[in-house]
Each structure stands twice: as C-alpha cells, then as structure tokens.
Short mmCIF file of C-alpha atoms in Angstrom, two decimals:
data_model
loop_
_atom_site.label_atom_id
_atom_site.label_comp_id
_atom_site.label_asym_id
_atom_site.label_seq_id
_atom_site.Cartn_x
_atom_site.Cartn_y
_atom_site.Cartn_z
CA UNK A 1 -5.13 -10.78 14.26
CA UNK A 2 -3.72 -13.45 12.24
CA UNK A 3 -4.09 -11.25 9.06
CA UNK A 4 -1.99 -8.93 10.93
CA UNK A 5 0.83 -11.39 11.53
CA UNK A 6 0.99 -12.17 7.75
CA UNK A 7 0.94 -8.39 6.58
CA UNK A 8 4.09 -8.22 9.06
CA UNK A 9 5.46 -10.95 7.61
CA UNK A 10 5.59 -10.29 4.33
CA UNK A 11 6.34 -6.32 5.45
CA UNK A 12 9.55 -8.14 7.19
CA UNK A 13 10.51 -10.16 4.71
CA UNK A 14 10.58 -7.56 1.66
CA UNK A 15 12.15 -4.81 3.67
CA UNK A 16 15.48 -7.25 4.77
CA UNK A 17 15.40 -8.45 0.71
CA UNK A 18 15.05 -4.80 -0.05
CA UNK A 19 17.51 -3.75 1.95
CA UNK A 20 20.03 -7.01 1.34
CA UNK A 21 19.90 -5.93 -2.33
CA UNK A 22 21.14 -2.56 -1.53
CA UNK A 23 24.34 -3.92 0.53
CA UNK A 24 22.88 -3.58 3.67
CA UNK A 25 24.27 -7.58 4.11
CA UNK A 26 23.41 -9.40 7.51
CA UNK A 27 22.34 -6.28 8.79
CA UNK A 28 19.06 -6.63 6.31
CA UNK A 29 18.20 -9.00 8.35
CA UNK A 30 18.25 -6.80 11.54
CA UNK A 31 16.30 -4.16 10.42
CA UNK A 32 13.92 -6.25 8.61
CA UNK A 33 12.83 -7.68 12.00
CA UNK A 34 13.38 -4.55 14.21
CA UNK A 35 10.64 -2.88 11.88
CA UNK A 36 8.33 -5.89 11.54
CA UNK A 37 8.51 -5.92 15.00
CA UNK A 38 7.15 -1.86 15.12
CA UNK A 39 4.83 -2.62 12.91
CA UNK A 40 3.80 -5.25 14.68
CA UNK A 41 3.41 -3.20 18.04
CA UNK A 42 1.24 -0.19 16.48
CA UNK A 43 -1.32 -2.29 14.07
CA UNK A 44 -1.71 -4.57 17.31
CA UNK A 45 -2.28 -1.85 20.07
CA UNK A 46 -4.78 -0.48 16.98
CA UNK A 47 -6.79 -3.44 17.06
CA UNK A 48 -6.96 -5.05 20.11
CA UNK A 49 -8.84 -3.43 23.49
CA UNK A 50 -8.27 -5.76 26.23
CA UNK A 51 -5.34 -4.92 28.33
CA UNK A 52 -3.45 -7.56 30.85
CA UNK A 53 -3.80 -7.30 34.38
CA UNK A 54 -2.29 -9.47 37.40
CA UNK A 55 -4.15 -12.61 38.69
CA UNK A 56 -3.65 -16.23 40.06
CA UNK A 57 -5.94 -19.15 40.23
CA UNK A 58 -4.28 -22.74 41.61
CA UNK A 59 -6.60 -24.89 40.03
CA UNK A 60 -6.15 -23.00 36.23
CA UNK A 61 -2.58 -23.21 37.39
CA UNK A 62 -2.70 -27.15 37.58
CA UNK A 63 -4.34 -27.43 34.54
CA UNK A 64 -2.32 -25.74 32.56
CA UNK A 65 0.84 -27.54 34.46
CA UNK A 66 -0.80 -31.11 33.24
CA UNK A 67 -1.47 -29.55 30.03
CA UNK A 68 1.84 -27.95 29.59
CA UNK A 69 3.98 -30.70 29.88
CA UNK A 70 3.67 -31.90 26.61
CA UNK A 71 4.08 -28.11 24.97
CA UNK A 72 7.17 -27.76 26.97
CA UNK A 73 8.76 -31.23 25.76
CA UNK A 74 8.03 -30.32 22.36
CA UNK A 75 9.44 -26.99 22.75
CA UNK A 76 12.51 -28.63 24.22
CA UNK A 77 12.68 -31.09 21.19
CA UNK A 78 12.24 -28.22 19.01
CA UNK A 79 14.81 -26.58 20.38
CA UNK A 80 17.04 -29.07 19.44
CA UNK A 81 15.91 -29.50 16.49
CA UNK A 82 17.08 -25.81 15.55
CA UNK A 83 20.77 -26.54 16.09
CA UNK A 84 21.17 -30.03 15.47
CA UNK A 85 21.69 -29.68 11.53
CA UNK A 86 24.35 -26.60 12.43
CA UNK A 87 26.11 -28.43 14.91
CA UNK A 88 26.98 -32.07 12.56
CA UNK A 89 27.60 -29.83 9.50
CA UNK A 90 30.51 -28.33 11.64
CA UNK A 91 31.22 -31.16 13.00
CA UNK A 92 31.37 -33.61 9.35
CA UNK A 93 32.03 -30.67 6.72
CA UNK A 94 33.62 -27.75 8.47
CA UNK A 95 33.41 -24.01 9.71
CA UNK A 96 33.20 -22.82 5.92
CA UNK A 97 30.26 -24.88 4.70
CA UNK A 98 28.65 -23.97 8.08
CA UNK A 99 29.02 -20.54 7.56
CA UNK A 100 27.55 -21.30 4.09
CA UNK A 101 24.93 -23.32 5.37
CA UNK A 102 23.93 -20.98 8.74
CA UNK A 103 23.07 -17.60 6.12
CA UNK A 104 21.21 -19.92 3.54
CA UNK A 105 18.93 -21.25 6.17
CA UNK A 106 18.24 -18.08 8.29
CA UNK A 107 17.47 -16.48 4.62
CA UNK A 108 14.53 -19.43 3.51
CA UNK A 109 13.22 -19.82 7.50
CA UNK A 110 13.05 -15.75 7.95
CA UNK A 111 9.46 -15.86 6.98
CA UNK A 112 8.77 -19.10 8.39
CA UNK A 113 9.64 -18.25 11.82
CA UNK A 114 7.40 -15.17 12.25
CA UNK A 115 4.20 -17.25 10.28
CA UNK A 116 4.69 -20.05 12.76
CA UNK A 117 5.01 -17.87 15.67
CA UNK A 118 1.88 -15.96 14.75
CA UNK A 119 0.37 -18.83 13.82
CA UNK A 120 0.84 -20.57 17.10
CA UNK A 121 0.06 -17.05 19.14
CA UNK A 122 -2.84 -15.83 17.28
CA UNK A 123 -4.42 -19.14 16.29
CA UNK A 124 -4.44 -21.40 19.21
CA UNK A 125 -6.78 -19.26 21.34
CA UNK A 126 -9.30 -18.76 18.99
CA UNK A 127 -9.30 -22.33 18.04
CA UNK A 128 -9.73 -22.68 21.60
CA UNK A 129 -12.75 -20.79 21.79
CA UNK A 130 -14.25 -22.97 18.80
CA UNK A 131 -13.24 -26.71 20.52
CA UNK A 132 -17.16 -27.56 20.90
CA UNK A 133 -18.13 -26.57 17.43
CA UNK A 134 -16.38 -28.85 15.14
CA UNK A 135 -17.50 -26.87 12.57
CA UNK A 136 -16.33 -23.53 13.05
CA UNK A 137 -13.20 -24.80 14.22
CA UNK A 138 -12.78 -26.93 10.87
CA UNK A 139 -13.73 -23.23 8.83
CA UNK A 140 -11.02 -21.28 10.89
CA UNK A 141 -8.53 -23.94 10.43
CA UNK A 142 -9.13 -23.93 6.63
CA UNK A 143 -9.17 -20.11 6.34
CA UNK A 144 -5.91 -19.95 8.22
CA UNK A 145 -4.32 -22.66 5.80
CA UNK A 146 -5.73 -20.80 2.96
CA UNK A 147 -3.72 -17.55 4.14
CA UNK A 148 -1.00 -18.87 4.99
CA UNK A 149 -0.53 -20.93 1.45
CA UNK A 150 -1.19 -18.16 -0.38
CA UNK A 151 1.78 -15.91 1.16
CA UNK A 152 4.20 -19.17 1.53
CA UNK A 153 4.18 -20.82 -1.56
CA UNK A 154 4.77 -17.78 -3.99
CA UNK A 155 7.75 -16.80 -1.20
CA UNK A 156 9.63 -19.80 -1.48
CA UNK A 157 9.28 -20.74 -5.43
CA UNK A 158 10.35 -17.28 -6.01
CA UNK A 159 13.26 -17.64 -3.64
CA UNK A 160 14.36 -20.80 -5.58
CA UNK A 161 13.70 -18.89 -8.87
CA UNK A 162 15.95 -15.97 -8.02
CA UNK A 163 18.60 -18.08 -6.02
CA UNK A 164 21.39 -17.46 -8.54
CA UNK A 165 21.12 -14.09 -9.33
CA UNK A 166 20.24 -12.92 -5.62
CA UNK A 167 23.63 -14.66 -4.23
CA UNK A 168 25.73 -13.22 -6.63
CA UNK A 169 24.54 -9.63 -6.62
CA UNK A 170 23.70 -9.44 -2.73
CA UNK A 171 26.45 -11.42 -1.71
CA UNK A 172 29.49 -11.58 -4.57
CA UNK A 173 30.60 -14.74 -6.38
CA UNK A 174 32.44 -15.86 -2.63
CA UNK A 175 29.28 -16.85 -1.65
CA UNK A 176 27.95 -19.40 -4.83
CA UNK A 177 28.06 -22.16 -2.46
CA UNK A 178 24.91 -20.90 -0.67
CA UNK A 179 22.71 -21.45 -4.51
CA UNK A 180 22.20 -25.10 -3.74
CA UNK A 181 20.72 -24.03 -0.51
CA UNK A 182 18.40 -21.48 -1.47
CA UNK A 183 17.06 -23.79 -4.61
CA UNK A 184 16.57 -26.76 -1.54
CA UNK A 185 15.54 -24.95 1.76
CA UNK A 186 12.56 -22.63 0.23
CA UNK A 187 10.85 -25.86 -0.12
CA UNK A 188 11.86 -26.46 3.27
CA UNK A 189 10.58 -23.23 5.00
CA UNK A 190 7.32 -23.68 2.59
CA UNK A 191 6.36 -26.89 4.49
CA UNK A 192 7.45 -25.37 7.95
CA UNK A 193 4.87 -22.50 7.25
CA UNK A 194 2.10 -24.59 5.62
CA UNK A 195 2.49 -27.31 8.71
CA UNK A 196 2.47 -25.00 11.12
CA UNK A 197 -1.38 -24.57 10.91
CA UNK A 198 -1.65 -27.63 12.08
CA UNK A 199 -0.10 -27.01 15.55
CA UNK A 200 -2.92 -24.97 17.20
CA UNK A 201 -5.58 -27.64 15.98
CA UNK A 202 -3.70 -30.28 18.04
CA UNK A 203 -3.57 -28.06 21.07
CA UNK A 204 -7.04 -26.78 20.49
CA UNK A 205 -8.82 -30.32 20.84
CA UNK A 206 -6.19 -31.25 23.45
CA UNK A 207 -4.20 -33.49 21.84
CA UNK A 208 -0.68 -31.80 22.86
CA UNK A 209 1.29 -35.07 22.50
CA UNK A 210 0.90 -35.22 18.78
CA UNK A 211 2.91 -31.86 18.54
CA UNK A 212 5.69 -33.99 20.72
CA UNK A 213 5.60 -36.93 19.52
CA UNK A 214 5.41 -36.25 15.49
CA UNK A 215 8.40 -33.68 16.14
CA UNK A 216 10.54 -36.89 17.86
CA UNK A 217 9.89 -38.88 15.17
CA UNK A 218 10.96 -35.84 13.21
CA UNK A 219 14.13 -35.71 14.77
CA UNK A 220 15.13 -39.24 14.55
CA UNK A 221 14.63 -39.26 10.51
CA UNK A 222 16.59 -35.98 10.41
CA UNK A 223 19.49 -37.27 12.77
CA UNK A 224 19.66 -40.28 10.47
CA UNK A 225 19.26 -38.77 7.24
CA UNK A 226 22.29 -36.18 8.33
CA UNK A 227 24.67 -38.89 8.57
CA UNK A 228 23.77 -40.76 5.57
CA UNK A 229 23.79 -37.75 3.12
CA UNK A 230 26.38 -36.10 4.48
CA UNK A 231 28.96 -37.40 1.62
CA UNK A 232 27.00 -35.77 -0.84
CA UNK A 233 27.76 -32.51 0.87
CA UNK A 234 25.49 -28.96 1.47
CA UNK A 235 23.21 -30.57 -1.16
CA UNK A 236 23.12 -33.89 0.80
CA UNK A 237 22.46 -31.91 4.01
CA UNK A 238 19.65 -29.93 2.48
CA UNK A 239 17.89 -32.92 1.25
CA UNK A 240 18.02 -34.26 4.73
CA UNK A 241 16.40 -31.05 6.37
CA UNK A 242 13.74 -31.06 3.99
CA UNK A 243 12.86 -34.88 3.66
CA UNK A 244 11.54 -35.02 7.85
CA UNK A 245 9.63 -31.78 7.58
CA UNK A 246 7.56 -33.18 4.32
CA UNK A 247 7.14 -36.59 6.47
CA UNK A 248 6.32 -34.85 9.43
CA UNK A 249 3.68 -32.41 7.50
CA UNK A 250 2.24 -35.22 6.23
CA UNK A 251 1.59 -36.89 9.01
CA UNK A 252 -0.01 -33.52 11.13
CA UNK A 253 -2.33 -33.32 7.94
CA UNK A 254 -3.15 -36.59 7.96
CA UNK A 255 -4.10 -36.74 11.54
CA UNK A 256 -5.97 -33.53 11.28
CA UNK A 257 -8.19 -33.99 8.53
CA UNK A 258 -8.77 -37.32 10.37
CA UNK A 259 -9.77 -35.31 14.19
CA UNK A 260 -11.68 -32.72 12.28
CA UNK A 261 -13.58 -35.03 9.23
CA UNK A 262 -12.16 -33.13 6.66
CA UNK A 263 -12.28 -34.28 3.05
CA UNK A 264 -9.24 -34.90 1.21
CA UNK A 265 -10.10 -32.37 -1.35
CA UNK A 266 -10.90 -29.74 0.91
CA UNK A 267 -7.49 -29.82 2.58
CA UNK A 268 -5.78 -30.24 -0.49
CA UNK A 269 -7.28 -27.37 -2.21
CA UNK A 270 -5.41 -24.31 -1.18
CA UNK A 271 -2.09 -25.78 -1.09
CA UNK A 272 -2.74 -26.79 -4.94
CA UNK A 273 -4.15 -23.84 -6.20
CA UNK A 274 -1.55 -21.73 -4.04
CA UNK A 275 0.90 -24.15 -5.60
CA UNK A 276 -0.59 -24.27 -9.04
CA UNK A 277 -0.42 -19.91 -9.41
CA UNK A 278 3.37 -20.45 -7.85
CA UNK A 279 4.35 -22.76 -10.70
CA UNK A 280 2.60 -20.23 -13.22
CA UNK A 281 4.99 -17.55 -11.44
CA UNK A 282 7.89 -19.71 -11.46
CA UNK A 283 7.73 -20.62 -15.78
CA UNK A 284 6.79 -16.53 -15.95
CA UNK A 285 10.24 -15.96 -14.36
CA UNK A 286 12.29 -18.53 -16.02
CA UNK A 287 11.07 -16.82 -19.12
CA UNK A 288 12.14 -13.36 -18.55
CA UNK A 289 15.54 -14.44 -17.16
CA UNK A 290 15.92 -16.29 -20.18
CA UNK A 291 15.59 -13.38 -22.35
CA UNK A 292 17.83 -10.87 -19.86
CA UNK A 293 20.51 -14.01 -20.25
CA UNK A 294 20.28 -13.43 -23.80
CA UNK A 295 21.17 -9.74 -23.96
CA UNK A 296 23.57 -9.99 -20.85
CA UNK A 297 21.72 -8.24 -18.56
CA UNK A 298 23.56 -7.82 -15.02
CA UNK A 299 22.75 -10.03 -11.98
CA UNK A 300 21.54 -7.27 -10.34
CA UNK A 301 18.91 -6.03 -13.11
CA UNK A 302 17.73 -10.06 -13.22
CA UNK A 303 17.39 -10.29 -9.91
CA UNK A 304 15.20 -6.89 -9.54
CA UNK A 305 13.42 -7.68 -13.49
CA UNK A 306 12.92 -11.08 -11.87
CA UNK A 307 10.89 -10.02 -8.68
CA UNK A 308 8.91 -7.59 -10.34
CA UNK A 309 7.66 -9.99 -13.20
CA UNK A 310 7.09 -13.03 -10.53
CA UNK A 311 5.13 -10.29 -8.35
CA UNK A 312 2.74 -9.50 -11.32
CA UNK A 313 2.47 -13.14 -12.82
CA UNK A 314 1.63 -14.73 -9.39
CA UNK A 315 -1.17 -11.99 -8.60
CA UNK A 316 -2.58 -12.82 -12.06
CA UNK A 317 -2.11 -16.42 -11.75
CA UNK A 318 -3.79 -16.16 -8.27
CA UNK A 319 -7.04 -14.12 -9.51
CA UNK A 320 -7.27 -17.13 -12.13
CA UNK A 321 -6.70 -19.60 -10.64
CA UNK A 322 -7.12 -18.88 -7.31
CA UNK A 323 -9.34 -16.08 -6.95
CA UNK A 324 -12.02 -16.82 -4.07
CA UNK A 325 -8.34 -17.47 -1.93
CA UNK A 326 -7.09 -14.28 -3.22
CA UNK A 327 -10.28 -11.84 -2.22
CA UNK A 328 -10.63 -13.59 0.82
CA UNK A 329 -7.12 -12.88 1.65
CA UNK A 330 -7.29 -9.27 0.52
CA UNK A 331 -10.29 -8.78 2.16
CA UNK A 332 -8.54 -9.85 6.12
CA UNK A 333 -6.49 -7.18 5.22
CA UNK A 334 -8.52 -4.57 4.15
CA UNK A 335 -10.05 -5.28 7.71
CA UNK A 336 -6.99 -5.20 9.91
CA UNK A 337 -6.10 -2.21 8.24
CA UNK A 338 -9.52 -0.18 9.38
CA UNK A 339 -10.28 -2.37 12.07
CA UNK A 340 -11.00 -0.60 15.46
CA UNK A 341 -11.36 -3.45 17.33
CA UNK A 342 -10.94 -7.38 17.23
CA UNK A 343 -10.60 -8.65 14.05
CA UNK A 344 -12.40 -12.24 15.54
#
C-alpha cells in the first residue's frame, strides 16, 4: 500500500508539472490532484479486500480517546503551523510577496503533502501490527525511509536545479520573485517528506507526545526565526521555514534510532546514497544548461532538456550508487501493479 501512495505521488506531481508547462497555470495543480486522487481510488479498490462495516466498542472507544489526545494537539499545532508563515509574511512584507510566497510553497510541498499523508495512513497500522517485534518494525521503518528518499531527494534537487527556467517559462518574467523560493523550499519539502517516516514509529510504540511536543518546539523556532529574518525578505523567510524542519527532523531521527537501536549508519544510509545519486543528477543538469546557455536555447527547451537529462542521470546515478535501494523500490512497484490482494 505504501508503494501505491508513492506511484501516486510521483503520478501527481509530473502530471500538474506537465501540465503547468503547457499553460495550464494554477489549474495544474487541480488536475494533478483530481487524477492522483483516481488513481488513487482504482489501484486501491485493486488491492485491498476488506471492506468497512459499522461497529462500536466503549472500552476501544476510551482508548483511543486517551490515546488521541496527543494526535489531536499535534494536529491542532500543525494546523497552525500551515498558516503561520502566510499570515506574518502578509502581515511584515505585503499582499505581493505573499502571493509570491503562497504559489512557491504549494509548488515544493505538493509532493510532500500526499507522501506524508500516505505515510501517516498506510504506515502507522502496519507498524502497529509489528510493536512487539522490534525487529520487523525497525526493517519496515527502514524500507519505508528507503522509498521515500529515493522519490524525495531527486524531486526537490531537481526542483532547485530547474527553478529559473521553470518560473520564467511556466509563469513569465512577473513572477522571478518566486526563484529564491523554489532554490530554498525544495530543501524544505525534502525534509518534510524524509521526516515524515518518523511519525508512525512514534505512534506505533505509543509515544504520541513526541509528535506534539517536537512540532511545539518546532513552532517556537519558526515563530522566532520569522521575525528575525524577515529584513532580509522572501529569502530571509525561506531560510526560516526550512531551518525548524531540519532541527525538528533531527531530533525525530535522533529519538528514533534511539527507541528502535538503530545504528547510525544504517539510518544514515539511504538518505546519503539517495542524496549522493541527487547531487550526481544535479552537476549532470548544471552541465547541460550550461551548454543550452551557450547556444541560447529558450527557457522553455532548458527547462524540458533539463528534466529529461536529470531523469536519465539520477536513474543511472541510482543503479550505481544506489542500486539495492533502486530494485527494491522497483520491485514494490512491480507488486502493487499485479497485486491482487494486500501488498503487506
């Protein structure tokens, strides 16, 4: 099931890109999700063969309520969280650099918000299911990290690789005030994703209150950080979004690899060699825009010359230099595609 949420995903992501680079504008973004969503629906109803049915139980009902509690604070918190960087930048910079702001940051967290949610959906009960055997549940947690780096990291290097050119052919010179933020908030939406793993271990091995408490001190470095950057303008802003969530991820990390004995290697090891092929993608590009700079290619040839040499060089890097990750990954999704039932 989680391999499922990633092949929408990524299905999501490239058909809004696709269709933004067409003129399509805000309402890439629209479709993008409306057919994620569909594909979503069938390849879930494909796999899956329980159906829901209507029943109450008090005492599962007060459990859950104790439990809860802490999941509903931190949803609250998060909630906040969402809007608190929209509503100072209006406040300290104004409705234009908002505007500015508000596209740039929907465009980086577009594939961040549908890993996390199926991270959180998919992941959590099976987890679950694992709590008593340390570990599986340390195996599923690294598999999950491993697929989820490997999808996140190439997606937000080549965002910042292709920032310029993608603004001004999508969007028209009028918008070159959104470049800073897609070469800042990829990075961003990177450590969102990669974090996100995390979540589901906590609740797993019911330890809820890390999710709430982590995400307050969260907050109270980003409010903070807003107000002391903002000066320096969208850059300013941007580097006070993304500062938290790296603090923040490293802490969940931390505390995970400490709940689940986890060597430091071990965790370390798909976010570098996810990393490591991104970089290799990310020279590869720089290269070949280099060379269409040189004969004054259009921003519109770059930007599509640019995505289809980062989508070969990363593959290749990846089967380098990253190749158990890489058949592993291909091989979840070779099974959700001819799966009949659970993929678990």
């Amino acid at each position: 099931h989680a391999a499922i949420q990633i092949v929408v995903s990524v299905v999501g992501g490239a058909i809004s890109i696709g269709l933004a680079v067409v003129g399509w504008g805000v309402w890439s973004l629209v479709f993008g999700q409306l057919i994620a969503r569909i594909v979503q629906m069938v390849m879930l109803f494909r796999a899956a063969r329980w159906r829901p049915s209507f029943r109450f139980d008090r005492e599962i009902a007060r459990q859950l309520v104790g439990y809860g509690k802490y999941i509903w604070a931190f949803s609250l918190v998060s909630a906040v969280s969402r809007s608190l960087d929209q509503l100072l930048i209006g406040r300290l910079l104004g409705a234009t650099s908002l505007g500015v702001y508000s596209m740039g940051v929907n465009l980086c967290k577009l594939p961040a918000n549908r890993i996390n949610s199926v991270v959180l959906r998919i992941t959590f009960p099976v987890l679950s299911r694992m709590q008593k055997d340390l570990a599986l549940l340390t195996s599923t947690f690294l598999r999950t990290l491993r697929h989820v780096s490997i999808v996140v990291f190439p997606m937000g290097v080549g965002l910042f690789a292709v920032a310029d050119s993608f603004v001004l052919s999508v969007y028209g010179p009028k918008w070159e005030a959104m470049i800073p933020v897609l070469q800042i908030l990829p990075f961003y939406a990177v450590s969102l994703s990669v974090s996100a793993t995390t979540g589901p271990v906590f609740q797993a091995i019911a330890k809820p209150q890390i999710l709430l408490y982590t995400s307050i001190l969260h907050q109270v470095i980003l409010l903070a950080m807003l107000f002391g950057l903002a000066d320096y303008g969208l850059k300013g802003i941007c580097v006070a979004v993304l500062v938290p969530s790296f603090v923040s991820s490293a802490i969940a990390f931390t505390l995970v690899r400490r709940y689940l004995k986890i060597r430091v290697g071990d965790l370390l090891d798909p976010l570098v060699r996810a990393g490591a092929s991104s970089v290799v993608m990310l020279l590869a590009v720089k290269a070949a825009q280099h060379q269409l700079e040189a004969v004054s290619a259009g921003e519109v040839v770059e930007l599509l010359s640019s995505v289809a040499v980062g989508s070969v060089s990363y593959v290749a890097a990846a089967a380098l230099l990253n190749r158990a990750d890489l058949r592993e990954f291909i091989a979840s999704v070779r099974q959700v595609a001819t799966a009949r039932g659970s993929v678990f």
